[in-house]
mmCIF file of C-alpha atoms and ligand atoms in Angstrom:
data_model
loop_
_atom_site.group_PDB
_atom_site.id
_atom_site.type_symbol
_atom_site.label_atom_id
_atom_site.label_comp_id
_atom_site.label_asym_id
_atom_site.label_seq_id
_atom_site.Cartn_x
_atom_site.Cartn_y
_atom_site.Cartn_z
ATOM 1 C CA MET A 1 -38.378 3.087 -9.157
ATOM 2 C CA ILE A 2 -35.472 4.510 -7.168
ATOM 3 C CA LYS A 3 -32.207 2.652 -7.698
ATOM 4 C CA GLN A 4 -31.072 1.026 -4.482
ATOM 5 C CA GLN A 5 -27.884 2.477 -3.036
ATOM 6 C CA SER A 6 -25.372 0.839 -0.776
ATOM 7 C CA PHE A 7 -26.144 1.933 2.772
ATOM 8 C CA PHE A 8 -22.412 1.877 3.500
ATOM 9 C CA GLU A 9 -21.731 4.749 1.117
ATOM 10 C CA TRP A 10 -23.792 7.056 3.332
ATOM 11 C CA THR A 11 -22.599 9.180 6.236
ATOM 12 C CA GLN A 12 -24.894 9.631 9.187
ATOM 13 C CA ASP A 13 -25.258 13.329 8.347
ATOM 14 C CA ASP A 14 -26.357 12.636 4.777
ATOM 15 C CA LEU A 15 -28.767 10.039 6.057
ATOM 16 C CA ALA A 16 -30.212 12.513 8.561
ATOM 17 C CA GLU A 17 -30.825 14.959 5.755
ATOM 18 C CA LEU A 18 -32.536 12.384 3.599
ATOM 19 C CA LEU A 19 -34.758 11.121 6.395
ATOM 20 C CA GLN A 20 -35.675 14.648 7.332
ATOM 21 C CA ASN A 21 -36.769 15.204 3.742
ATOM 22 C CA TRP A 22 -38.933 12.143 4.129
ATOM 23 C CA GLY A 23 -40.554 13.896 7.093
ATOM 24 C CA GLU A 24 -38.960 11.678 9.722
ATOM 25 C CA PRO A 25 -37.916 12.914 13.172
ATOM 26 C CA ALA A 26 -34.310 13.915 13.764
ATOM 27 C CA PHE A 27 -33.442 10.799 15.784
ATOM 28 C CA ARG A 28 -34.399 8.410 12.991
ATOM 29 C CA ALA A 29 -31.015 8.459 11.268
ATOM 30 C CA ARG A 30 -29.194 7.612 14.464
ATOM 31 C CA GLN A 31 -31.660 4.793 15.106
ATOM 32 C CA LEU A 32 -31.146 3.322 11.660
ATOM 33 C CA TRP A 33 -27.400 3.741 12.013
ATOM 34 C CA ARG A 34 -27.449 1.801 15.273
ATOM 35 C CA ASN A 35 -29.470 -1.001 13.745
ATOM 36 C CA VAL A 36 -26.949 -1.474 10.973
ATOM 37 C CA TYR A 37 -23.619 -0.772 12.649
ATOM 38 C CA LYS A 38 -24.388 -2.079 16.141
ATOM 39 C CA GLY A 39 -27.172 -4.536 15.507
ATOM 40 C CA LEU A 40 -25.543 -5.630 12.224
ATOM 41 C CA LEU A 41 -29.008 -6.029 10.721
ATOM 42 C CA ASP A 42 -29.461 -6.115 6.958
ATOM 43 C CA ASN A 43 -33.223 -6.080 6.724
ATOM 44 C CA PRO A 44 -35.363 -3.110 7.824
ATOM 45 C CA GLU A 45 -38.169 -5.475 8.811
ATOM 46 C CA GLU A 46 -35.982 -6.725 11.648
ATOM 47 C CA MET A 47 -35.450 -3.192 12.942
ATOM 48 C CA THR A 48 -38.117 -3.263 15.602
ATOM 49 C CA ASP A 49 -37.709 0.337 16.720
ATOM 50 C CA ILE A 50 -38.249 1.652 13.180
ATOM 51 C CA PRO A 51 -41.924 2.177 12.278
ATOM 52 C CA ARG A 52 -43.325 -0.469 9.986
ATOM 53 C CA GLU A 53 -44.422 2.115 7.399
ATOM 54 C CA LEU A 54 -40.784 2.963 6.859
ATOM 55 C CA HIS A 55 -39.544 -0.581 6.280
ATOM 56 C CA GLY A 56 -40.594 -0.771 2.656
ATOM 57 C CA ARG A 57 -39.258 2.644 1.829
ATOM 58 C CA LEU A 58 -35.872 1.875 3.356
ATOM 59 C CA SER A 59 -35.651 -1.419 1.504
ATOM 60 C CA GLU A 60 -36.413 0.353 -1.751
ATOM 61 C CA ALA A 61 -33.829 3.052 -1.174
ATOM 62 C CA PHE A 62 -30.975 1.060 0.339
ATOM 63 C CA ASN A 63 -29.128 -2.160 -0.024
ATOM 64 C CA PHE A 64 -27.840 -3.207 3.403
ATOM 65 C CA SER A 65 -25.841 -6.140 2.128
ATOM 66 C CA THR A 66 -24.363 -5.466 -1.289
ATOM 67 C CA PHE A 67 -21.535 -7.990 -1.154
ATOM 68 C CA GLU A 68 -22.269 -11.351 -2.621
ATOM 69 C CA PRO A 69 -19.396 -13.682 -1.788
ATOM 70 C CA GLN A 70 -18.452 -15.348 -5.040
ATOM 71 C CA ALA A 71 -16.304 -17.911 -3.279
ATOM 72 C CA THR A 72 -15.174 -18.718 0.257
ATOM 73 C CA THR A 73 -12.084 -20.823 0.897
ATOM 74 C CA ARG A 74 -11.042 -22.147 4.266
ATOM 75 C CA SER A 75 -7.506 -23.196 5.202
ATOM 76 C CA SER A 76 -6.980 -26.840 6.129
ATOM 77 C CA ASP A 77 -6.535 -25.971 9.821
ATOM 78 C CA GLY A 78 -9.765 -23.965 9.718
ATOM 79 C CA SER A 79 -8.099 -20.823 11.104
ATOM 80 C CA THR A 80 -8.312 -18.719 7.956
ATOM 81 C CA GLU A 81 -11.144 -17.914 5.589
ATOM 82 C CA LYS A 82 -10.713 -16.025 2.375
ATOM 83 C CA VAL A 83 -13.720 -14.460 0.678
ATOM 84 C CA LEU A 84 -13.878 -13.305 -2.897
ATOM 85 C CA PHE A 85 -16.436 -10.526 -3.273
ATOM 86 C CA SER A 86 -18.042 -9.351 -6.461
ATOM 87 C CA LEU A 87 -18.462 -5.611 -6.533
ATOM 88 C CA SER A 88 -21.308 -3.845 -8.275
ATOM 89 C CA SER A 89 -18.828 -2.610 -10.906
ATOM 90 C CA GLY A 90 -18.130 -6.205 -11.901
ATOM 91 C CA HIS A 91 -14.682 -6.192 -10.294
ATOM 92 C CA THR A 92 -13.700 -8.577 -7.553
ATOM 93 C CA VAL A 93 -11.731 -8.184 -4.362
ATOM 94 C CA GLU A 94 -10.517 -10.508 -1.623
ATOM 95 C CA SER A 95 -10.676 -10.198 2.162
ATOM 96 C CA VAL A 96 -9.501 -12.561 4.862
ATOM 97 C CA LEU A 97 -10.710 -13.551 8.339
ATOM 98 C CA MET A 98 -8.099 -15.087 10.625
ATOM 99 C CA ARG A 99 -8.851 -16.794 13.916
ATOM 100 C CA TYR A 100 -6.000 -17.349 16.272
ATOM 101 C CA LYS A 101 -6.434 -18.028 19.976
ATOM 102 C CA GLN A 102 -8.733 -15.304 21.271
ATOM 103 C CA ARG A 103 -8.161 -13.088 18.240
ATOM 104 C CA ARG A 104 -10.402 -12.700 15.240
ATOM 105 C CA THR A 105 -8.807 -10.445 12.706
ATOM 106 C CA ALA A 106 -10.249 -9.113 9.462
ATOM 107 C CA CYS A 107 -7.703 -8.289 6.780
ATOM 108 C CA ILE A 108 -9.307 -5.853 4.381
ATOM 109 C CA SER A 109 -8.474 -4.422 0.977
ATOM 110 C CA THR A 110 -8.458 -0.794 -0.138
ATOM 111 C CA GLN A 111 -7.940 -1.202 -3.892
ATOM 112 C CA VAL A 112 -8.561 -3.655 -6.695
ATOM 113 C CA GLY A 113 -4.961 -4.421 -7.647
ATOM 114 C CA CYS A 114 -2.132 -2.073 -6.733
ATOM 115 C CA ALA A 115 -0.046 0.457 -8.636
ATOM 116 C CA MET A 116 3.122 -0.030 -6.584
ATOM 117 C CA GLY A 117 4.313 -3.101 -8.450
ATOM 118 C CA CYS A 118 6.392 -4.719 -5.711
ATOM 119 C CA VAL A 119 7.949 -7.708 -7.444
ATOM 120 C CA PHE A 120 7.189 -10.264 -4.717
ATOM 121 C CA CYS A 121 3.501 -9.383 -4.335
ATOM 122 C CA ALA A 122 0.658 -11.008 -6.243
ATOM 123 C CA THR A 123 -1.521 -7.896 -5.896
ATOM 124 C CA GLY A 124 1.291 -5.768 -7.299
ATOM 125 C CA GLN A 125 1.611 -8.133 -10.235
ATOM 126 C CA MET A 126 -2.029 -7.450 -11.150
ATOM 127 C CA GLY A 127 -1.368 -3.771 -11.669
ATOM 128 C CA PHE A 128 -3.808 -1.084 -10.559
ATOM 129 C CA VAL A 129 -7.461 -1.502 -11.431
ATOM 130 C CA ARG A 130 -9.346 0.927 -9.211
ATOM 131 C CA ASN A 131 -9.731 2.396 -5.755
ATOM 132 C CA LEU A 132 -12.401 0.978 -3.501
ATOM 133 C CA THR A 133 -15.009 3.380 -2.122
ATOM 134 C CA VAL A 134 -15.548 3.938 1.605
ATOM 135 C CA GLY A 135 -18.661 1.772 1.468
ATOM 136 C CA GLU A 136 -16.780 -1.065 -0.198
ATOM 137 C CA ILE A 137 -13.997 -1.008 2.400
ATOM 138 C CA VAL A 138 -16.400 -0.708 5.324
ATOM 139 C CA GLU A 139 -18.629 -3.511 4.069
ATOM 140 C CA GLN A 140 -15.772 -6.027 4.126
ATOM 141 C CA VAL A 141 -15.599 -5.492 7.868
ATOM 142 C CA ILE A 142 -19.364 -5.584 8.347
ATOM 143 C CA TYR A 143 -19.521 -8.808 6.353
ATOM 144 C CA PHE A 144 -17.118 -10.555 8.756
ATOM 145 C CA ALA A 145 -18.750 -8.963 11.794
ATOM 146 C CA ARG A 146 -22.115 -10.381 10.696
ATOM 147 C CA HIS A 147 -20.525 -13.723 9.929
ATOM 148 C CA LEU A 148 -19.008 -13.922 13.431
ATOM 149 C CA ALA A 149 -22.184 -12.644 15.105
ATOM 150 C CA LYS A 150 -23.919 -15.850 13.977
ATOM 151 C CA GLU A 151 -21.514 -17.650 16.333
ATOM 152 C CA ASP A 152 -21.926 -14.977 19.015
ATOM 153 C CA LEU A 153 -18.421 -13.787 18.342
ATOM 154 C CA ARG A 154 -16.971 -10.379 17.584
ATOM 155 C CA LEU A 155 -14.069 -9.129 15.574
ATOM 156 C CA THR A 156 -11.125 -8.233 17.783
ATOM 157 C CA ASN A 157 -8.732 -6.694 15.223
ATOM 158 C CA ILE A 158 -8.792 -5.073 11.810
ATOM 159 C CA VAL A 159 -5.714 -4.918 9.608
ATOM 160 C CA ILE A 160 -5.698 -2.800 6.475
ATOM 161 C CA MET A 161 -3.265 -5.127 4.776
ATOM 162 C CA GLY A 162 -5.230 -6.769 2.009
ATOM 163 C CA MET A 163 -5.098 -5.820 -1.643
ATOM 164 C CA GLY A 164 -3.820 -2.369 -2.477
ATOM 165 C CA GLU A 165 -1.838 0.484 -0.971
ATOM 166 C CA PRO A 166 -4.047 2.309 1.571
ATOM 167 C CA PHE A 167 -2.032 5.526 1.291
ATOM 168 C CA HIS A 168 -2.719 5.528 -2.423
ATOM 169 C CA ASN A 169 -6.416 5.711 -1.537
ATOM 170 C CA TYR A 170 -5.870 7.952 1.440
ATOM 171 C CA GLN A 171 -9.157 9.773 1.799
ATOM 172 C CA ALA A 172 -11.372 6.702 1.534
ATOM 173 C CA THR A 173 -9.141 4.838 3.975
ATOM 174 C CA MET A 174 -9.269 7.632 6.563
ATOM 175 C CA ARG A 175 -13.049 7.917 6.201
ATOM 176 C CA THR A 176 -13.319 4.156 6.674
ATOM 177 C CA ILE A 177 -11.306 4.318 9.894
ATOM 178 C CA LYS A 178 -13.523 7.117 11.144
ATOM 179 C CA ARG A 179 -16.656 5.178 10.243
ATOM 180 C CA LEU A 180 -15.509 1.998 11.978
ATOM 181 C CA ASN A 181 -14.434 3.963 15.039
ATOM 182 C CA ASP A 182 -17.707 5.941 15.278
ATOM 183 C CA PRO A 183 -18.997 5.700 18.871
ATOM 184 C CA THR A 184 -22.611 5.948 17.692
ATOM 185 C CA GLY A 185 -22.143 3.009 15.342
ATOM 186 C CA PHE A 186 -19.608 0.198 14.985
ATOM 187 C CA LYS A 187 -17.414 1.661 17.745
ATOM 188 C CA PHE A 188 -14.299 -0.303 16.887
ATOM 189 C CA GLY A 189 -11.262 0.819 18.922
ATOM 190 C CA ALA A 190 -8.626 2.596 16.841
ATOM 191 C CA ARG A 191 -5.910 0.840 18.854
ATOM 192 C CA ARG A 192 -7.116 -2.459 17.464
ATOM 193 C CA MET A 193 -6.725 -1.296 13.869
ATOM 194 C CA THR A 194 -3.448 -1.430 11.957
ATOM 195 C CA LEU A 195 -2.686 0.083 8.612
ATOM 196 C CA SER A 196 0.227 -1.099 6.503
ATOM 197 C CA THR A 197 1.919 1.072 3.898
ATOM 198 C CA ILE A 198 4.746 0.501 1.494
ATOM 199 C CA GLY A 199 6.098 3.904 2.490
ATOM 200 C CA ILE A 200 4.437 6.833 0.726
ATOM 201 C CA VAL A 201 6.370 9.498 2.603
ATOM 202 C CA PRO A 202 3.984 12.510 2.404
ATOM 203 C CA MET A 203 1.092 10.344 3.536
ATOM 204 C CA ILE A 204 3.043 9.024 6.546
ATOM 205 C CA GLU A 205 3.515 12.662 7.511
ATOM 206 C CA ARG A 206 -0.171 13.357 7.029
ATOM 207 C CA PHE A 207 -1.198 10.228 8.934
ATOM 208 C CA ALA A 208 0.971 11.284 11.887
ATOM 209 C CA HIS A 209 -1.197 14.374 12.242
ATOM 210 C CA GLU A 210 -4.614 12.662 12.023
ATOM 211 C CA GLY A 211 -4.800 12.537 15.809
ATOM 212 C CA HIS A 212 -6.036 8.976 16.130
ATOM 213 C CA GLN A 213 -4.613 5.826 17.690
ATOM 214 C CA VAL A 214 -4.508 3.554 14.648
ATOM 215 C CA ASN A 215 -1.275 1.525 14.464
ATOM 216 C CA LEU A 216 1.082 2.046 11.565
ATOM 217 C CA ALA A 217 3.192 -0.629 9.876
ATOM 218 C CA VAL A 218 5.722 0.150 7.165
ATOM 219 C CA SER A 219 6.777 -2.537 4.694
ATOM 220 C CA LEU A 220 10.521 -2.112 4.629
ATOM 221 C CA HIS A 221 11.883 -5.418 3.259
ATOM 222 C CA ALA A 222 15.307 -3.949 2.442
ATOM 223 C CA ALA A 223 17.701 -1.606 4.230
ATOM 224 C CA THR A 224 19.706 -0.305 1.281
ATOM 225 C CA ASN A 225 18.286 1.707 -1.621
ATOM 226 C CA GLU A 226 20.051 -0.550 -4.068
ATOM 227 C CA LEU A 227 18.103 -3.609 -2.975
ATOM 228 C CA ARG A 228 14.881 -1.795 -2.076
ATOM 229 C CA ASN A 229 14.737 -0.214 -5.545
ATOM 230 C CA GLU A 230 14.842 -3.690 -7.055
ATOM 231 C CA LEU A 231 12.056 -5.068 -4.909
ATOM 232 C CA ILE A 232 9.855 -2.008 -4.425
ATOM 233 C CA PRO A 233 9.830 0.403 -7.375
ATOM 234 C CA ILE A 234 8.276 3.247 -5.357
ATOM 235 C CA ASN A 235 11.520 3.377 -3.367
ATOM 236 C CA GLN A 236 12.988 5.365 -6.244
ATOM 237 C CA ARG A 237 10.498 8.101 -5.500
ATOM 238 C CA TYR A 238 10.627 7.825 -1.688
ATOM 239 C CA PRO A 239 14.081 6.459 -0.843
ATOM 240 C CA LEU A 240 15.204 5.346 2.585
ATOM 241 C CA GLU A 241 16.792 8.684 3.455
ATOM 242 C CA GLU A 242 13.299 10.195 3.252
ATOM 243 C CA LEU A 243 11.302 7.221 4.480
ATOM 244 C CA ILE A 244 13.161 6.598 7.745
ATOM 245 C CA PRO A 245 13.071 10.246 8.894
ATOM 246 C CA ALA A 246 9.317 10.258 8.146
ATOM 247 C CA CYS A 247 8.968 7.180 10.368
ATOM 248 C CA ARG A 248 10.992 8.866 13.112
ATOM 249 C CA GLU A 249 8.827 11.938 12.804
ATOM 250 C CA TYR A 250 5.690 9.771 13.058
ATOM 251 C CA VAL A 251 6.936 8.206 16.297
ATOM 252 C CA GLN A 252 7.850 11.569 17.711
ATOM 253 C CA GLN A 253 4.591 13.197 16.713
ATOM 254 C CA THR A 254 2.297 10.406 17.915
ATOM 255 C CA GLY A 255 4.304 8.898 20.758
ATOM 256 C CA ARG A 256 3.390 5.549 19.249
ATOM 257 C CA ARG A 257 5.543 2.605 18.342
ATOM 258 C CA ILE A 258 5.929 1.875 14.649
ATOM 259 C CA THR A 259 6.089 -1.596 13.096
ATOM 260 C CA PHE A 260 8.387 -2.564 10.244
ATOM 261 C CA GLU A 261 7.559 -5.528 8.074
ATOM 262 C CA TRP A 262 10.228 -7.604 6.475
ATOM 263 C CA ALA A 263 9.391 -10.520 4.165
ATOM 264 C CA LEU A 264 12.473 -12.744 4.284
ATOM 265 C CA ILE A 265 13.482 -13.865 0.811
ATOM 266 C CA HIS A 266 16.110 -16.572 0.480
ATOM 267 C CA GLU A 267 19.501 -15.065 -0.351
ATOM 268 C CA VAL A 268 17.939 -11.756 -1.336
ATOM 269 C CA ASN A 269 17.353 -9.838 1.888
ATOM 270 C CA ASP A 270 18.007 -12.440 4.587
ATOM 271 C CA GLY A 271 21.772 -11.965 5.003
ATOM 272 C CA LEU A 272 23.467 -10.380 7.975
ATOM 273 C CA ASP A 273 24.622 -7.498 5.748
ATOM 274 C CA GLN A 274 20.985 -6.438 5.411
ATOM 275 C CA ALA A 275 20.361 -7.080 9.105
ATOM 276 C CA GLN A 276 23.335 -4.877 9.908
ATOM 277 C CA ALA A 277 22.115 -2.121 7.588
ATOM 278 C CA LEU A 278 18.651 -2.385 9.166
ATOM 279 C CA VAL A 279 20.076 -1.946 12.649
ATOM 280 C CA GLY A 280 21.903 1.144 11.409
ATOM 281 C CA LEU A 281 18.686 2.598 10.026
ATOM 282 C CA ILE A 282 16.321 2.064 12.918
ATOM 283 C CA GLN A 283 18.450 1.941 16.039
ATOM 284 C CA GLY A 284 17.016 4.038 18.836
ATOM 285 C CA LEU A 285 13.600 4.210 17.176
ATOM 286 C CA ASN A 286 10.570 3.014 19.155
ATOM 287 C CA CYS A 287 9.727 0.166 16.800
ATOM 288 C CA HIS A 288 9.059 -3.512 16.345
ATOM 289 C CA VAL A 289 10.136 -5.634 13.387
ATOM 290 C CA ASN A 290 7.906 -8.404 12.015
ATOM 291 C CA LEU A 291 9.814 -11.017 10.089
ATOM 292 C CA ILE A 292 7.684 -13.017 7.648
ATOM 293 C CA PRO A 293 9.218 -15.763 5.529
ATOM 294 C CA LEU A 294 8.140 -14.891 1.974
ATOM 295 C CA ASN A 295 4.832 -16.383 0.882
ATOM 296 C CA PRO A 296 4.955 -17.986 -2.543
ATOM 297 C CA VAL A 297 3.423 -16.026 -5.425
ATOM 298 C CA PRO A 298 3.089 -17.268 -8.992
ATOM 299 C CA ARG A 299 5.217 -14.816 -10.939
ATOM 300 C CA TYR A 300 8.149 -14.331 -8.606
ATOM 301 C CA THR A 301 11.005 -16.775 -8.467
ATOM 302 C CA GLY A 302 12.213 -15.852 -4.976
ATOM 303 C CA HIS A 303 11.308 -18.126 -2.107
ATOM 304 C CA ALA A 304 11.130 -18.147 1.677
ATOM 305 C CA SER A 305 14.303 -18.081 3.724
ATOM 306 C CA SER A 306 15.309 -21.230 5.571
ATOM 307 C CA GLN A 307 14.431 -21.492 9.244
ATOM 308 C CA GLU A 308 18.130 -21.171 10.018
ATOM 309 C CA HIS A 309 18.444 -17.855 8.163
ATOM 310 C CA VAL A 310 15.238 -16.556 9.669
ATOM 311 C CA GLU A 311 16.513 -17.291 13.153
ATOM 312 C CA SER A 312 19.963 -15.822 12.607
ATOM 313 C CA PHE A 313 18.395 -12.655 11.195
ATOM 314 C CA ARG A 314 16.190 -12.448 14.280
ATOM 315 C CA ASP A 315 19.083 -13.152 16.634
ATOM 316 C CA PHE A 316 21.144 -10.410 15.034
ATOM 317 C CA LEU A 317 18.361 -7.874 15.562
ATOM 318 C CA ASN A 318 17.805 -9.033 19.130
ATOM 319 C CA THR A 319 21.511 -8.764 19.928
ATOM 320 C CA HIS A 320 21.283 -5.163 18.794
ATOM 321 C CA LYS A 321 18.260 -4.547 21.004
ATOM 322 C CA ILE A 322 15.754 -4.340 18.177
ATOM 323 C CA PRO A 323 12.534 -6.039 19.210
ATOM 324 C CA CYS A 324 11.325 -8.454 16.573
ATOM 325 C CA THR A 325 8.997 -11.381 16.069
ATOM 326 C CA ILE A 326 8.919 -14.147 13.514
ATOM 327 C CA ARG A 327 5.387 -14.246 12.151
ATOM 328 C CA VAL A 328 3.723 -17.573 11.708
ATOM 329 C CA ARG A 329 2.458 -17.937 8.155
ATOM 330 C CA ARG A 330 -1.231 -18.640 7.977
ATOM 331 C CA GLY A 331 -3.613 -19.434 5.198
ATOM 332 C CA ILE A 332 -0.798 -20.170 2.741
ATOM 333 C CA ASP A 333 -2.567 -23.284 1.465
ATOM 334 C CA ILE A 334 -5.449 -21.101 0.255
ATOM 335 C CA SER A 335 -3.252 -18.200 -0.919
ATOM 336 C CA ALA A 336 -4.616 -15.967 1.825
ATOM 337 C CA GLY A 337 -1.241 -14.934 3.216
ATOM 338 C CA CYS A 338 0.434 -11.533 2.982
ATOM 339 C CA GLY A 339 0.981 -10.550 -0.604
ATOM 340 C CA GLN A 340 -0.925 -13.527 -1.989
ATOM 341 C CA LEU A 341 -4.231 -11.812 -2.700
ATOM 342 C CA ALA A 342 -4.949 -11.373 -6.373
ATOM 343 C CA THR A 343 -8.021 -11.813 -8.479
ATOM 344 C CA GLU A 344 -8.232 -12.917 -12.048
ATOM 345 C CA ASN A 345 -7.653 -10.113 -14.479
ATOM 346 C CA GLU A 346 -10.525 -11.077 -16.738
ATOM 347 C CA THR A 347 -12.991 -10.397 -13.908
ATOM 348 C CA ASN A 348 -11.236 -7.136 -13.233
ATOM 349 C CA PRO A 349 -11.361 -5.200 -16.461
ATOM 350 C CA ALA A 350 -9.680 -1.831 -16.045
HETATM 351 N N1 SAH B 1 0.284 -2.152 0.345
HETATM 352 C C1 SAH B 1 0.495 -2.277 1.721
HETATM 353 C C2 SAH B 1 -0.456 -3.214 2.403
HETATM 354 C C3 SAH B 1 -0.788 -4.523 1.747
HETATM 355 S S1 SAH B 1 0.415 -5.787 1.678
HETATM 356 C C4 SAH B 1 1.930 -2.672 2.006
HETATM 357 O O1 SAH B 1 2.604 -3.133 1.116
HETATM 358 O O2 SAH B 1 2.345 -2.496 3.151
HETATM 359 C C5 SAH B 1 0.539 -6.486 3.289
HETATM 360 C C6 SAH B 1 1.977 -6.953 3.638
HETATM 361 O O3 SAH B 1 2.365 -8.122 2.866
HETATM 362 C C7 SAH B 1 3.033 -5.913 3.318
HETATM 363 O O4 SAH B 1 3.997 -5.860 4.338
HETATM 364 C C8 SAH B 1 3.644 -6.477 2.044
HETATM 365 O O5 SAH B 1 4.877 -5.903 1.770
HETATM 366 C C9 SAH B 1 3.668 -7.929 2.378
HETATM 367 N N2 SAH B 1 3.884 -8.855 1.255
HETATM 368 C C10 SAH B 1 3.659 -8.657 -0.057
HETATM 369 N N3 SAH B 1 3.975 -9.755 -0.756
HETATM 370 C C11 SAH B 1 4.402 -10.680 0.140
HETATM 371 C C12 SAH B 1 4.823 -12.032 0.030
HETATM 372 N N4 SAH B 1 4.879 -12.649 -1.142
HETATM 373 N N5 SAH B 1 5.168 -12.673 1.169
HETATM 374 C C13 SAH B 1 5.099 -12.071 2.392
HETATM 375 N N6 SAH B 1 4.680 -10.797 2.539
HETATM 376 C C14 SAH B 1 4.335 -10.111 1.442
HETATM 377 FE FE1 SF4 B 2 0.986 -2.930 -3.390
HETATM 378 FE FE2 SF4 B 2 1.697 -3.555 -0.872
HETATM 379 FE FE3 SF4 B 2 1.730 -5.410 -2.800
HETATM 380 FE FE4 SF4 B 2 3.531 -3.465 -2.839
HETATM 381 S S1 SF4 B 2 3.330 -5.056 -1.261
HETATM 382 S S2 SF4 B 2 2.362 -4.183 -4.607
HETATM 383 S S3 SF4 B 2 2.343 -1.776 -2.067
HETATM 384 S S4 SF4 B 2 -0.054 -4.357 -2.026
#
């Protein structure tokens, strides 16, 4: 018997070739593609435009729903759901669905763990386990899309801000974006996708030349190398004097605004000295700063800035004409907030 493969690991071209070998007409691949990515179906028997004779063969060859949620947790206000998925390799990964007003945002992961080791991040504390494949990244989105479809709802936004550093799994992440954007399939607008990076300089340069409309966010968190080196080890390799020009180049190349993320940590990076240094770095750049009071993680002693410090940091930026927003923390009670995703190491053997 043929071993079932995840449908989401297949490109439409590869599928067309396979189906042609099965003696199927050329349009069959596109039809199947539409059933899965538009119709969100997971069972060939429900694909009414596919001949019945083919149903069994497709079911034998492909798995259209490989993710078994091992656990789902919902925040007390009901706005946030976190799902722990078991992967076929035995590893686990987390993804989050957030509902806020008219928005339904999927926050998806690109790696199991992360090699960047940022001290305030639970994923970083896990270390790097492995990259996710295109199919595994895409299926997180399809899972939530199917989940919402049961309520006649659709996803409105996708943020690549879950576990892992997307620019450390560059190719799979770019292929995922292309797959989700595909007009013959899921057709998700690039403008409604945002990718967050810790600041891998050569990849920011590469991303600027991809020619798509996906939003870019850079996790800055500190405006001096001295402090950024302490919080974000990769800053030693890509220091601010390389990172900021790469961000400027991105804005110039794409004509798009860039977002900077700043997790405010009490008496670490929430003082006006850092705010001042930040203004110096990014003044005149078409950007937006997101301020997020630090979410608690188990093995980091820092904690969130007080409301007063958060507001004075914001006011300082505003006075200097830097647009910024204080982000409301969501899903903290279920550890679904930024930087809180981590899965037990024993289920994630390297
Ligand atoms: N690796 C990428 C994307 C995943 S992290 C990156 O770092 O950008 C998503 C966001 O959460 C990043 O801005 C990250 O720096 C931030 N983050 C990590 N730990 C956090 C914490 N404890 N509290 C608030 N934000 C955190
Ligand atoms: Fe990795 Fe981002 Fe966490 Fe840093 S903040 S360890 S880059 S996931």
